[in-house]
CSV table of C-alpha atoms in Angstrom, one decimal:
chain,number,residue,atom,x,y,z
A,1,LYS,CA,152.6,80.7,-55.2
A,2,THR,CA,150.1,83.4,-54.3
A,3,ASN,CA,149.5,87.0,-55.3
A,4,THR,CA,150.5,88.7,-52.1
A,5,PHE,CA,148.3,91.8,-52.8
A,6,PHE,CA,145.1,89.8,-53.1
A,7,ASN,CA,146.3,86.7,-51.2
A,8,GLN,CA,144.9,84.5,-54.0
A,9,PRO,CA,146.7,82.0,-56.3
A,10,PHE,CA,148.0,83.3,-59.6
A,11,LEU,CA,145.8,82.3,-62.4
A,12,GLY,CA,148.6,83.0,-64.9
A,13,PRO,CA,152.2,81.9,-64.6
A,14,SER,CA,153.4,81.5,-61.0
A,15,ALA,CA,156.9,82.6,-61.8
A,16,PRO,CA,158.3,85.3,-64.1
A,17,PRO,CA,160.3,84.8,-67.3
A,18,GLN,CA,163.9,83.9,-66.4
A,19,ASP,CA,167.3,85.5,-67.0
A,20,LEU,CA,166.2,89.1,-67.9
A,21,LYS,CA,169.1,90.7,-69.9
A,22,LEU,CA,169.6,94.3,-70.9
A,23,LYS,CA,172.0,95.6,-73.6
A,24,ASP,CA,172.1,99.1,-75.0
A,25,THR,CA,171.9,99.3,-78.8
A,26,THR,CA,172.2,103.1,-79.2
A,27,SER,CA,172.2,106.0,-76.8
A,28,THR,CA,168.4,106.0,-76.8
A,29,SER,CA,167.5,102.3,-77.2
A,30,LEU,CA,167.9,99.1,-75.2
A,31,LEU,CA,167.7,95.4,-76.2
A,32,VAL,CA,165.7,93.4,-73.7
A,33,GLY,CA,165.9,89.6,-73.8
A,34,TRP,CA,164.7,86.8,-71.5
A,35,ASN,CA,164.2,83.1,-71.2
A,36,GLU,CA,161.0,81.2,-70.8
A,37,VAL,CA,159.0,80.8,-67.6
A,38,PRO,CA,160.0,77.4,-66.0
A,39,ALA,CA,157.7,74.6,-67.3
A,40,VAL,CA,156.3,73.8,-63.9
A,41,ASP,CA,155.3,77.5,-63.3
A,42,LYS,CA,153.6,78.2,-66.7
A,43,ASN,CA,150.0,77.2,-65.6
A,44,GLY,CA,148.9,77.1,-69.2
A,45,ILE,CA,150.2,78.2,-72.6
A,46,ILE,CA,152.2,81.5,-72.6
A,47,ILE,CA,150.6,83.9,-75.1
A,48,SER,CA,152.5,87.1,-74.4
A,49,TYR,CA,155.1,88.9,-72.4
A,50,THR,CA,154.8,92.5,-71.0
A,51,VAL,CA,158.0,94.5,-70.5
A,52,SER,CA,157.5,97.3,-68.0
A,53,TYR,CA,160.1,100.1,-67.9
A,54,GLN,CA,160.6,103.5,-66.4
A,55,ALA,CA,163.3,106.1,-66.0
A,56,ILE,CA,164.4,106.2,-62.4
A,57,ASP,CA,163.7,109.9,-62.2
A,58,SER,CA,160.2,109.6,-63.6
A,59,ALA,CA,156.8,108.4,-62.3
A,60,LEU,CA,155.7,107.4,-65.8
A,61,VAL,CA,155.8,103.6,-66.3
A,62,GLU,CA,155.6,102.3,-69.9
A,63,ASN,CA,154.5,98.9,-70.9
A,64,LEU,CA,155.3,97.0,-74.0
A,65,THR,CA,153.6,93.7,-75.0
A,66,VAL,CA,155.1,91.2,-77.4
A,67,TYR,CA,153.5,87.9,-78.4
A,68,PHE,CA,154.9,84.4,-77.9
A,69,PRO,CA,157.4,83.1,-79.1
A,70,THR,CA,159.1,86.5,-79.2
A,71,ARG,CA,161.7,86.7,-76.3
A,72,GLU,CA,163.6,89.9,-77.4
A,73,VAL,CA,162.4,93.5,-77.8
A,74,ILE,CA,164.1,96.8,-78.4
A,75,LEU,CA,162.9,99.7,-76.3
A,76,THR,CA,163.2,102.9,-78.3
A,77,GLY,CA,162.8,106.6,-77.5
A,78,LEU,CA,164.8,106.4,-74.3
A,79,ILE,CA,166.7,109.3,-72.7
A,80,LYS,CA,170.4,109.4,-73.3
A,81,SER,CA,172.5,108.6,-70.2
A,82,MET,CA,169.4,107.8,-68.1
A,83,ASN,CA,169.1,105.0,-65.5
A,84,TYR,CA,166.1,102.7,-66.3
A,85,SER,CA,164.3,100.0,-64.4
A,86,VAL,CA,163.1,97.1,-66.5
A,87,ARG,CA,161.0,94.1,-65.4
A,88,ILE,CA,158.9,91.5,-67.3
A,89,LEU,CA,155.9,89.2,-66.8
A,90,ALA,CA,154.3,86.4,-68.9
A,91,SER,CA,150.6,86.0,-69.6
A,92,THR,CA,148.5,83.0,-70.4
A,93,ASP,CA,144.8,82.9,-71.5
A,94,LYS,CA,144.1,82.6,-67.7
A,95,GLY,CA,145.8,85.8,-66.8
A,96,ASP,CA,149.0,87.7,-66.0
A,97,GLY,CA,151.8,86.2,-64.0
A,98,MET,CA,154.2,87.9,-61.6
A,99,TYR,CA,156.8,90.5,-62.5
A,100,SER,CA,160.4,89.7,-62.4
A,101,ASP,CA,162.7,91.5,-60.1
A,102,PRO,CA,163.8,94.8,-61.8
A,103,GLU,CA,167.0,95.1,-63.6
A,104,PHE,CA,168.7,98.5,-63.9
A,105,PHE,CA,170.5,99.9,-66.8
A,106,VAL,CA,172.0,103.3,-67.9
A,107,THR,CA,171.7,104.0,-71.6
A,108,ASN,CA,175.0,104.7,-73.2
A,109,GLN,CA,176.3,108.2,-74.2
A,110,ASP,CA,178.0,107.8,-77.6
A,111,GLY,CA,175.1,106.4,-79.6
A,112,LYS,CA,177.1,103.6,-81.3
A,113,LEU,CA,175.3,100.5,-82.4
A,114,ASP,CA,176.6,97.6,-80.5
A,115,SER,CA,178.2,95.0,-82.8
A,116,ASN,CA,177.0,92.2,-80.6
A,117,LEU,CA,173.4,93.0,-81.6
A,118,ALA,CA,174.2,91.5,-85.1
A,119,LYS,CA,175.0,88.2,-83.4
A,120,ALA,CA,171.5,87.8,-82.0
A,121,GLY,CA,170.6,85.9,-85.1
A,122,ASN,CA,166.9,85.5,-84.4
A,123,ASN,CA,164.0,87.5,-85.9
A,124,PHE,CA,162.1,89.5,-83.4
A,125,ASN,CA,159.4,92.1,-83.4
A,126,VAL,CA,158.8,95.3,-81.5
A,127,LEU,CA,155.4,96.5,-80.7
A,128,ARG,CA,155.5,100.0,-79.1
A,129,LYS,CA,152.4,102.1,-79.1
A,130,ILE,CA,151.1,102.2,-82.7
A,131,GLU,CA,154.3,101.5,-84.5
A,132,ILE,CA,155.2,97.9,-85.4
A,133,LEU,CA,158.7,97.3,-86.6
A,134,PHE,CA,159.9,94.0,-87.8
A,135,PHE,CA,163.6,93.4,-87.7
A,136,SER,CA,165.5,90.6,-89.3
A,137,LEU,CA,169.0,90.8,-87.9
A,138,HIS,CA,170.1,87.8,-89.9
A,139,GLU,CA,169.1,89.4,-93.2
A,140,GLU,CA,170.1,92.9,-92.0
A,141,GLN,CA,166.8,94.4,-93.1
A,142,THR,CA,164.2,96.5,-91.3
A,143,VAL,CA,160.7,96.9,-92.5
A,144,GLY,CA,158.2,99.2,-90.7
A,145,SER,CA,154.5,99.8,-90.9
A,146,GLU,CA,152.1,101.9,-88.9
A,147,ILE,CA,148.7,100.7,-87.7
A,148,ALA,CA,145.8,103.2,-88.1
A,149,LEU,CA,143.7,103.7,-85.1
């Protein structure tokens, strides 16, 4: 597969992560999950994933990077009842892969935590700007710490 903008082969993964799924957790947050890049398309060892998201009415695109093996992330600080576009790419030490097709989602209005979130069962981390939050859904604990710049 080639990068159509530069008409050159991708150095990173030649396919995006598979099965991008979106689920609201509160009226201002969204759980994003995905499956791995197909083995034949990895072109190296996956080291990170970048989730790119934007409110449909906004020109501002935000990017959030999480490191392998993490395959879930919670986007926070979203606008209530807003339509968002979300897409994802994987990166290797050779470079970034291609973005997935966008998925669209409207954040909910009532702010209730979705009970299905507790069924996720896996530990995952969220890296957003300078705040790192570690969640352990299985143990029902949240620990947060800030990184000084």
